[in-house]
């Protein structure tokens, strides 16, 4: 069983606890605690931002086939390697299998590798626990039926998808495999049928959506938890999903004042102190720096408890708006 910390959260198995800049996964590979999310990052902005991020110290980049910018990320990485800005082995690259490619795991991964111009991925995730109508490898459409409801494929099991993920490890194309947006029970199932255990579950987490049971379950079983949407999606999710983010919350603003940090830094630090990895996205160079500077202070227990009291069990990334069905129902 994983060791329990004074704040009640557990470290993934075989991990040191110092809220350090890296987390050791259950297979021995390490993953930087702060990464850069690339969702909704325009292709034209990718190169400048990636270069800037690498110069600041980012070594972890969270991609997905669905984000439609793997080609631009690949071009930027190739240039970063060839100019000596960073070495391949110094960075951690994640990308994700889209729902429409569950029946084509190997081909989809190879397509992402080709676009990213990489020989291997550090981490490949099943993006959502749902297979949908196949639209061509790497096309990543979300086809709706005649009623405007997501065309969910009922013939492919998540276990079959996972077998494909495990094959990628055997083939040397991927170092670690993981899951994303899996509930506690879906994670439990995955642990039961897996030959290679998921190294990571990447889930939405922020002060309004804290999911303590799921985090503790994952950590107890050695599954590292990554917080996607760690800022609650801020303005981007308000525009895309009409949701309310925590960034304007007076409690967080008060803590920002107390610690002389920004609200984003308070929220990211809170996440790190729960032993979750964070992958905030920004297209603004000054925010890249801000979001990375979260290791020079520590939130006191009373302030961790204060943030804990803010939980609203509120998801801000709500694909149901576009899919005509709530897949979390
Ligand atoms: N697995 C999944 O299903 C899934 C789902 C969603 C996201 N993700 C991953 O998680 C990453 C992060 O999630 P996200 O991009 O949805 O949401 P997020 O990182 O919580 O928030 C992004 C929003 O916050 C703003 N922002 C960034 N830094 C800020 C700061 N210091 N102060 C104020 N606002 C700030 C950004 O605006 P600017 O760009 O204008 O700065 C953008 O509007 C994604 O990029 C993706 O890699 C995964």
Short mmCIF file of C-alpha atoms and ligand atoms in Angstrom, two decimals:
data_model
loop_
_atom_site.label_atom_id
_atom_site.label_comp_id
_atom_site.label_asym_id
_atom_site.label_seq_id
_atom_site.Cartn_x
_atom_site.Cartn_y
_atom_site.Cartn_z
CA UNK A 1 0.00 0.00 0.00
CA UNK A 2 1.21 3.52 -0.75
CA UNK A 3 2.39 5.71 2.15
CA UNK A 4 -0.16 8.22 3.42
CA UNK A 5 0.89 11.84 3.86
CA UNK A 6 -0.05 14.13 6.72
CA UNK A 7 -2.68 15.77 4.49
CA UNK A 8 -4.36 12.43 3.84
CA UNK A 9 -3.23 12.00 0.23
CA UNK A 10 -0.96 9.13 -0.74
CA UNK A 11 2.15 9.10 -2.81
CA UNK A 12 2.16 6.74 -5.74
CA UNK A 13 4.04 3.59 -4.76
CA UNK A 14 7.78 3.96 -4.26
CA UNK A 15 7.77 7.70 -4.23
CA UNK A 16 9.52 10.25 -2.07
CA UNK A 17 7.37 12.94 -0.59
CA UNK A 18 8.70 16.45 -0.94
CA UNK A 19 6.23 17.91 -3.42
CA UNK A 20 9.19 17.75 -5.70
CA UNK A 21 9.46 18.76 -9.30
CA UNK A 22 9.11 15.17 -10.46
CA UNK A 23 6.88 12.25 -9.60
CA UNK A 24 7.98 8.65 -9.98
CA UNK A 25 5.41 6.52 -11.77
CA UNK A 26 4.59 2.91 -10.85
CA UNK A 27 6.97 1.65 -13.56
CA UNK A 28 9.95 3.70 -12.39
CA UNK A 29 9.83 6.43 -15.03
CA UNK A 30 9.57 9.99 -13.76
CA UNK A 31 7.15 12.72 -14.84
CA UNK A 32 7.64 16.44 -14.16
CA UNK A 33 5.04 17.78 -11.73
CA UNK A 34 4.25 20.87 -13.81
CA UNK A 35 3.56 20.48 -17.50
CA UNK A 36 2.15 22.65 -20.24
CA UNK A 37 -1.28 21.75 -21.59
CA UNK A 38 -1.76 22.22 -25.31
CA UNK A 39 -5.56 22.06 -25.61
CA UNK A 40 -6.93 25.01 -27.62
CA UNK A 41 -3.43 26.20 -28.45
CA UNK A 42 -3.46 27.56 -31.98
CA UNK A 43 -1.02 25.81 -34.30
CA UNK A 44 0.59 29.12 -35.29
CA UNK A 45 1.38 29.94 -31.65
CA UNK A 46 2.85 26.55 -30.76
CA UNK A 47 6.47 27.05 -31.74
CA UNK A 48 7.05 30.34 -29.92
CA UNK A 49 5.25 29.12 -26.81
CA UNK A 50 7.03 25.78 -26.72
CA UNK A 51 10.43 27.41 -27.12
CA UNK A 52 9.60 29.96 -24.47
CA UNK A 53 8.34 27.22 -22.14
CA UNK A 54 11.47 25.12 -22.61
CA UNK A 55 13.64 28.14 -21.83
CA UNK A 56 11.69 28.75 -18.61
CA UNK A 57 12.22 25.10 -17.61
CA UNK A 58 9.09 23.23 -18.71
CA UNK A 59 9.96 19.63 -19.55
CA UNK A 60 6.47 18.13 -19.73
CA UNK A 61 4.01 18.72 -22.56
CA UNK A 62 0.47 17.42 -22.65
CA UNK A 63 -0.78 16.81 -26.19
CA UNK A 64 -3.68 14.91 -27.73
CA UNK A 65 -4.57 13.81 -31.22
CA UNK A 66 -7.85 15.67 -30.69
CA UNK A 67 -6.10 19.02 -30.13
CA UNK A 68 -5.21 19.08 -33.83
CA UNK A 69 -1.81 20.63 -33.25
CA UNK A 70 0.44 17.57 -33.08
CA UNK A 71 2.03 18.49 -36.43
CA UNK A 72 3.00 21.95 -35.17
CA UNK A 73 4.20 20.50 -31.85
CA UNK A 74 6.29 17.98 -33.79
CA UNK A 75 7.86 20.70 -35.94
CA UNK A 76 8.69 22.77 -32.87
CA UNK A 77 10.17 19.79 -31.02
CA UNK A 78 12.27 18.77 -34.03
CA UNK A 79 13.72 22.28 -34.17
CA UNK A 80 14.26 22.37 -30.41
CA UNK A 81 16.24 19.10 -30.63
CA UNK A 82 18.22 20.02 -33.74
CA UNK A 83 19.24 23.42 -32.36
CA UNK A 84 20.28 21.90 -29.04
CA UNK A 85 17.64 23.78 -27.02
CA UNK A 86 16.75 20.52 -25.31
CA UNK A 87 17.39 16.82 -25.77
CA UNK A 88 14.64 14.30 -26.44
CA UNK A 89 15.47 12.35 -23.29
CA UNK A 90 15.08 15.51 -21.19
CA UNK A 91 11.43 16.03 -21.99
CA UNK A 92 8.24 14.16 -21.20
CA UNK A 93 5.66 13.99 -23.97
CA UNK A 94 2.13 12.78 -23.46
CA UNK A 95 -0.47 12.33 -26.15
CA UNK A 96 -3.85 10.65 -26.21
CA UNK A 97 -5.91 8.11 -28.10
CA UNK A 98 -9.15 9.68 -29.34
CA UNK A 99 -12.52 7.99 -28.83
CA UNK A 100 -13.01 7.21 -32.51
CA UNK A 101 -9.73 5.26 -32.63
CA UNK A 102 -10.32 2.72 -29.83
CA UNK A 103 -10.45 -0.05 -32.43
CA UNK A 104 -7.19 1.17 -34.01
CA UNK A 105 -4.86 1.78 -31.08
CA UNK A 106 -1.59 0.85 -32.78
CA UNK A 107 -2.28 2.82 -35.96
CA UNK A 108 -3.51 5.84 -34.01
CA UNK A 109 -0.40 5.88 -31.85
CA UNK A 110 1.84 5.55 -34.89
CA UNK A 111 -0.05 8.43 -36.52
CA UNK A 112 0.56 10.63 -33.46
CA UNK A 113 4.23 9.63 -33.35
CA UNK A 114 4.61 10.55 -37.01
CA UNK A 115 2.95 13.94 -36.51
CA UNK A 116 5.03 14.61 -33.39
CA UNK A 117 8.18 13.41 -35.20
CA UNK A 118 9.03 11.16 -32.26
CA UNK A 119 10.21 7.58 -31.99
CA UNK A 120 8.51 6.99 -28.67
CA UNK A 121 6.03 8.64 -26.33
CA UNK A 122 6.64 9.01 -22.63
CA UNK A 123 2.95 8.54 -21.92
CA UNK A 124 -0.04 7.53 -24.02
CA UNK A 125 -3.50 7.92 -22.50
CA UNK A 126 -6.94 6.63 -23.37
CA UNK A 127 -8.52 10.10 -23.67
CA UNK A 128 -12.03 9.10 -22.55
CA UNK A 129 -13.53 5.78 -21.39
CA UNK A 130 -15.76 5.59 -24.46
CA UNK A 131 -15.33 4.25 -27.99
CA UNK A 132 -17.17 6.13 -30.72
CA UNK A 133 -17.75 5.67 -34.43
CA UNK A 134 -14.43 5.34 -36.24
CA UNK A 135 -13.77 8.20 -38.66
CA UNK A 136 -10.33 7.27 -40.02
CA UNK A 137 -7.10 7.00 -38.04
CA UNK A 138 -6.15 10.33 -36.47
CA UNK A 139 -9.21 12.12 -37.87
CA UNK A 140 -10.70 12.42 -34.38
CA UNK A 141 -14.24 13.43 -35.26
CA UNK A 142 -17.11 13.05 -32.79
CA UNK A 143 -19.88 11.84 -35.07
CA UNK A 144 -23.44 12.51 -33.89
CA UNK A 145 -26.39 10.33 -34.84
CA UNK A 146 -29.62 11.56 -36.46
CA UNK A 147 -30.81 12.76 -33.03
CA UNK A 148 -27.70 14.82 -32.45
CA UNK A 149 -26.33 12.32 -29.93
CA UNK A 150 -22.74 11.05 -29.92
CA UNK A 151 -22.48 7.82 -31.95
CA UNK A 152 -21.12 5.53 -29.23
CA UNK A 153 -19.66 2.19 -30.34
CA UNK A 154 -21.06 -0.57 -28.15
CA UNK A 155 -18.88 -3.35 -29.58
CA UNK A 156 -15.44 -2.36 -28.25
CA UNK A 157 -14.67 -2.98 -24.58
CA UNK A 158 -12.29 -0.80 -22.63
CA UNK A 159 -10.37 -3.98 -21.90
CA UNK A 160 -9.80 -4.53 -25.64
CA UNK A 161 -8.62 -0.94 -25.94
CA UNK A 162 -6.24 -1.51 -23.03
CA UNK A 163 -4.76 -4.62 -24.70
CA UNK A 164 -3.79 -2.38 -27.61
CA UNK A 165 -2.22 0.09 -25.21
CA UNK A 166 -0.21 -2.71 -23.61
CA UNK A 167 0.96 -3.85 -27.04
CA UNK A 168 2.40 -0.37 -27.64
CA UNK A 169 4.64 -0.81 -24.59
CA UNK A 170 5.82 -4.23 -25.85
CA UNK A 171 6.56 -2.66 -29.24
CA UNK A 172 8.71 0.04 -27.62
CA UNK A 173 6.54 2.85 -28.99
CA UNK A 174 5.39 4.04 -25.58
CA UNK A 175 7.06 4.02 -22.17
CA UNK A 176 4.02 4.45 -19.96
CA UNK A 177 0.33 3.99 -20.57
CA UNK A 178 -2.56 5.51 -18.70
CA UNK A 179 -6.18 6.48 -18.63
CA UNK A 180 -8.04 9.75 -18.61
CA UNK A 181 -11.47 10.77 -17.39
CA UNK A 182 -11.94 7.34 -15.78
CA UNK A 183 -14.18 7.18 -12.72
CA UNK A 184 -13.23 5.28 -9.58
CA UNK A 185 -15.03 2.16 -10.77
CA UNK A 186 -13.65 2.37 -14.32
CA UNK A 187 -10.17 2.71 -12.82
CA UNK A 188 -10.87 -0.31 -10.64
CA UNK A 189 -11.89 -2.33 -13.69
CA UNK A 190 -8.76 -1.26 -15.52
CA UNK A 191 -6.60 -2.35 -12.59
CA UNK A 192 -8.39 -5.73 -12.61
CA UNK A 193 -7.95 -6.49 -16.33
CA UNK A 194 -4.57 -4.87 -16.89
CA UNK A 195 -1.35 -6.81 -17.36
CA UNK A 196 0.44 -3.45 -17.38
CA UNK A 197 -1.18 -1.23 -14.78
CA UNK A 198 -2.13 2.31 -15.75
CA UNK A 199 0.64 4.68 -14.66
CA UNK A 200 -1.61 7.74 -14.68
CA UNK A 201 -5.25 8.78 -14.52
CA UNK A 202 -5.64 12.29 -15.94
CA UNK A 203 -8.84 13.85 -14.63
CA UNK A 204 -10.43 17.26 -14.22
CA UNK A 205 -9.43 18.69 -10.83
CA UNK A 206 -9.57 22.16 -9.34
CA UNK A 207 -10.93 23.78 -6.16
CA UNK A 208 -14.54 23.55 -7.41
CA UNK A 209 -14.10 19.87 -8.42
CA UNK A 210 -11.85 18.17 -5.89
CA UNK A 211 -12.75 14.45 -6.26
CA UNK A 212 -10.97 13.34 -3.14
CA UNK A 213 -12.28 9.73 -3.24
CA UNK A 214 -11.04 9.18 -6.78
CA UNK A 215 -7.63 10.70 -6.06
CA UNK A 216 -7.16 8.64 -2.93
CA UNK A 217 -8.23 5.44 -4.68
CA UNK A 218 -5.80 6.03 -7.56
CA UNK A 219 -2.91 6.97 -5.29
CA UNK A 220 -3.53 3.98 -3.00
CA UNK A 221 -3.15 1.72 -6.02
CA UNK A 222 -0.07 3.44 -7.42
CA UNK A 223 -1.84 5.33 -10.20
CA UNK A 224 -0.44 8.85 -10.42
CA UNK A 225 -3.16 11.48 -10.76
CA UNK A 226 -2.74 14.36 -13.19
CA UNK A 227 -5.02 17.37 -12.83
CA UNK A 228 -6.32 18.49 -16.18
CA UNK A 229 -8.17 21.79 -16.27
CA UNK A 230 -6.24 22.68 -13.08
CA UNK A 231 -7.36 26.32 -13.25
CA UNK A 232 -10.95 25.28 -13.81
CA UNK A 233 -10.50 26.18 -17.45
CA UNK A 234 -10.64 29.89 -16.52
CA UNK A 235 -11.97 32.08 -19.34
CA UNK A 236 -11.56 29.34 -21.96
CA UNK A 237 -14.15 27.05 -20.36
CA UNK A 238 -16.50 29.93 -19.67
CA UNK A 239 -16.45 30.65 -23.41
CA UNK A 240 -16.57 27.02 -24.56
CA UNK A 241 -18.89 25.44 -21.99
CA UNK A 242 -20.49 28.40 -20.21
CA UNK A 243 -18.96 27.20 -16.93
CA UNK A 244 -17.82 29.21 -13.93
CA UNK A 245 -14.15 28.95 -12.99
CA UNK A 246 -12.65 29.28 -9.54
CA UNK A 247 -10.24 32.00 -10.65
CA UNK A 248 -12.51 34.82 -9.43
CA UNK A 249 -13.32 33.23 -6.09
CA UNK A 250 -12.85 35.67 -3.17
CA UNK A 251 -11.35 32.96 -0.94
CA UNK A 252 -8.61 32.27 -3.48
CA UNK A 253 -8.08 35.98 -4.01
CA UNK A 254 -7.62 36.35 -0.25
CA UNK A 255 -5.04 33.55 -0.20
CA UNK A 256 -3.23 35.11 -3.15
CA UNK A 257 -2.94 38.30 -1.15
CA UNK A 258 -1.78 36.46 1.97
CA UNK A 259 1.00 34.56 0.17
CA UNK A 260 1.79 37.37 -2.31
CA UNK A 261 1.13 35.01 -5.18
CA UNK A 262 -1.41 35.00 -7.96
CA UNK A 263 -4.64 33.02 -7.80
CA UNK A 264 -3.28 30.66 -10.47
CA UNK A 265 -0.19 29.98 -8.35
CA UNK A 266 -2.30 29.28 -5.25
CA UNK A 267 -4.50 26.85 -7.17
CA UNK A 268 -1.56 25.04 -8.79
CA UNK A 269 0.34 24.83 -5.52
CA UNK A 270 -2.76 23.41 -3.80
CA UNK A 271 -2.89 20.74 -6.48
CA UNK A 272 0.78 19.88 -6.07
CA UNK A 273 0.32 19.57 -2.30
CA UNK A 274 -2.35 16.95 -3.02
CA UNK A 275 0.36 15.11 -4.97
CA UNK A 276 -1.32 15.63 -8.28
CA UNK A 277 0.58 16.67 -11.38
CA UNK A 278 -0.68 19.88 -13.04
CA UNK A 279 -0.77 20.78 -16.73
CA UNK A 280 -2.11 24.35 -16.98
CA UNK A 281 -2.48 25.74 -20.48
CA UNK A 282 -1.66 29.30 -21.43
CA UNK A 283 -0.98 31.10 -24.66
CA UNK A 284 0.54 34.06 -22.83
CA UNK A 285 4.32 34.07 -22.29
CA UNK A 286 4.10 35.91 -18.96
CA UNK A 287 1.62 33.35 -17.64
CA UNK A 288 3.93 30.50 -18.68
CA UNK A 289 6.43 31.81 -16.18
CA UNK A 290 3.80 32.48 -13.51
CA UNK A 291 2.35 28.98 -13.75
CA UNK A 292 5.79 27.39 -13.48
CA UNK A 293 6.87 29.30 -10.36
CA UNK A 294 5.04 27.24 -7.78
CA UNK A 295 7.84 25.58 -5.86
CA UNK A 296 9.05 28.48 -3.72
CA UNK A 297 6.20 28.51 -1.21
CA UNK A 298 3.97 26.11 0.68
CA UNK A 299 0.33 26.46 1.66
CA UNK A 300 -0.28 26.00 5.37
CA UNK A 301 -2.59 23.22 6.51
CA UNK A 302 -5.32 25.68 7.52
CA UNK A 303 -5.29 27.09 4.00
CA UNK A 304 -5.37 23.62 2.41
CA UNK A 305 -8.42 23.00 4.62
CA UNK A 306 -9.95 26.32 3.59
CA UNK A 307 -9.65 25.41 -0.09
CA UNK A 308 -11.02 21.97 0.71
CA UNK A 309 -14.16 23.66 1.99
CA UNK A 310 -14.70 25.28 -1.43
CA UNK A 311 -15.52 22.04 -3.25
CA UNK A 312 -18.72 22.27 -5.33
CA UNK A 313 -18.39 18.90 -7.11
CA UNK A 314 -18.58 21.06 -10.23
CA UNK A 315 -17.21 19.94 -13.60
CA UNK A 316 -16.31 22.85 -15.90
CA UNK A 317 -15.33 20.78 -18.97
CA UNK A 318 -18.73 19.55 -20.09
CA UNK A 319 -18.56 17.74 -23.44
CA UNK A 320 -22.29 16.95 -23.16
CA UNK A 321 -22.84 20.40 -24.64
CA UNK A 322 -21.40 19.15 -27.94
CA UNK A 323 -22.15 15.41 -27.73
CA UNK A 324 -25.85 15.53 -26.86
CA UNK A 325 -25.21 13.03 -24.07
CA UNK A 326 -23.60 13.18 -20.66
CA UNK A 327 -21.04 10.37 -20.76
CA UNK A 328 -20.51 10.76 -17.03
CA UNK A 329 -24.18 9.93 -16.31
N1 LIG B 1 -7.79 14.58 -20.68
C1 LIG B 1 -8.73 15.44 -20.95
O1 LIG B 1 -9.88 15.10 -21.27
C2 LIG B 1 -8.42 16.90 -20.87
C3 LIG B 1 -9.47 17.83 -20.86
C4 LIG B 1 -9.14 19.17 -20.74
C5 LIG B 1 -7.83 19.56 -20.64
N2 LIG B 1 -6.83 18.63 -20.68
C6 LIG B 1 -5.41 19.02 -20.60
O2 LIG B 1 -5.26 19.90 -19.49
C7 LIG B 1 -4.72 21.13 -19.94
C8 LIG B 1 -5.23 22.27 -19.12
O3 LIG B 1 -6.64 22.35 -19.19
P1 LIG B 1 -7.39 23.54 -19.92
O4 LIG B 1 -6.50 24.13 -20.92
O5 LIG B 1 -8.70 23.07 -20.37
O6 LIG B 1 -7.71 24.52 -18.70
P2 LIG B 1 -6.80 25.30 -17.64
O7 LIG B 1 -5.37 25.08 -17.85
O8 LIG B 1 -7.40 25.05 -16.32
O9 LIG B 1 -7.16 26.79 -18.00
C9 LIG B 1 -6.79 27.37 -19.21
C10 LIG B 1 -7.34 28.78 -19.18
O10 LIG B 1 -6.71 29.48 -18.12
C11 LIG B 1 -6.11 30.67 -18.62
N3 LIG B 1 -4.88 30.87 -17.84
C12 LIG B 1 -3.72 30.16 -17.90
N4 LIG B 1 -2.85 30.60 -17.00
C13 LIG B 1 -3.45 31.61 -16.34
C14 LIG B 1 -3.06 32.48 -15.29
N5 LIG B 1 -1.85 32.38 -14.75
N6 LIG B 1 -3.94 33.42 -14.87
C15 LIG B 1 -5.17 33.51 -15.42
N7 LIG B 1 -5.62 32.72 -16.42
C16 LIG B 1 -4.75 31.78 -16.87
C17 LIG B 1 -5.87 30.38 -20.09
O11 LIG B 1 -5.90 31.58 -20.84
P3 LIG B 1 -4.64 32.05 -21.75
O12 LIG B 1 -4.31 30.93 -22.67
O13 LIG B 1 -5.21 33.25 -22.44
O14 LIG B 1 -3.57 32.37 -20.77
C18 LIG B 1 -7.12 29.57 -20.43
O15 LIG B 1 -8.23 30.41 -20.60
C19 LIG B 1 -5.15 21.19 -21.41
O16 LIG B 1 -4.43 22.15 -22.14
C20 LIG B 1 -4.94 19.77 -21.83
O17 LIG B 1 -3.58 19.55 -22.07
C21 LIG B 1 -7.12 17.31 -20.79
#
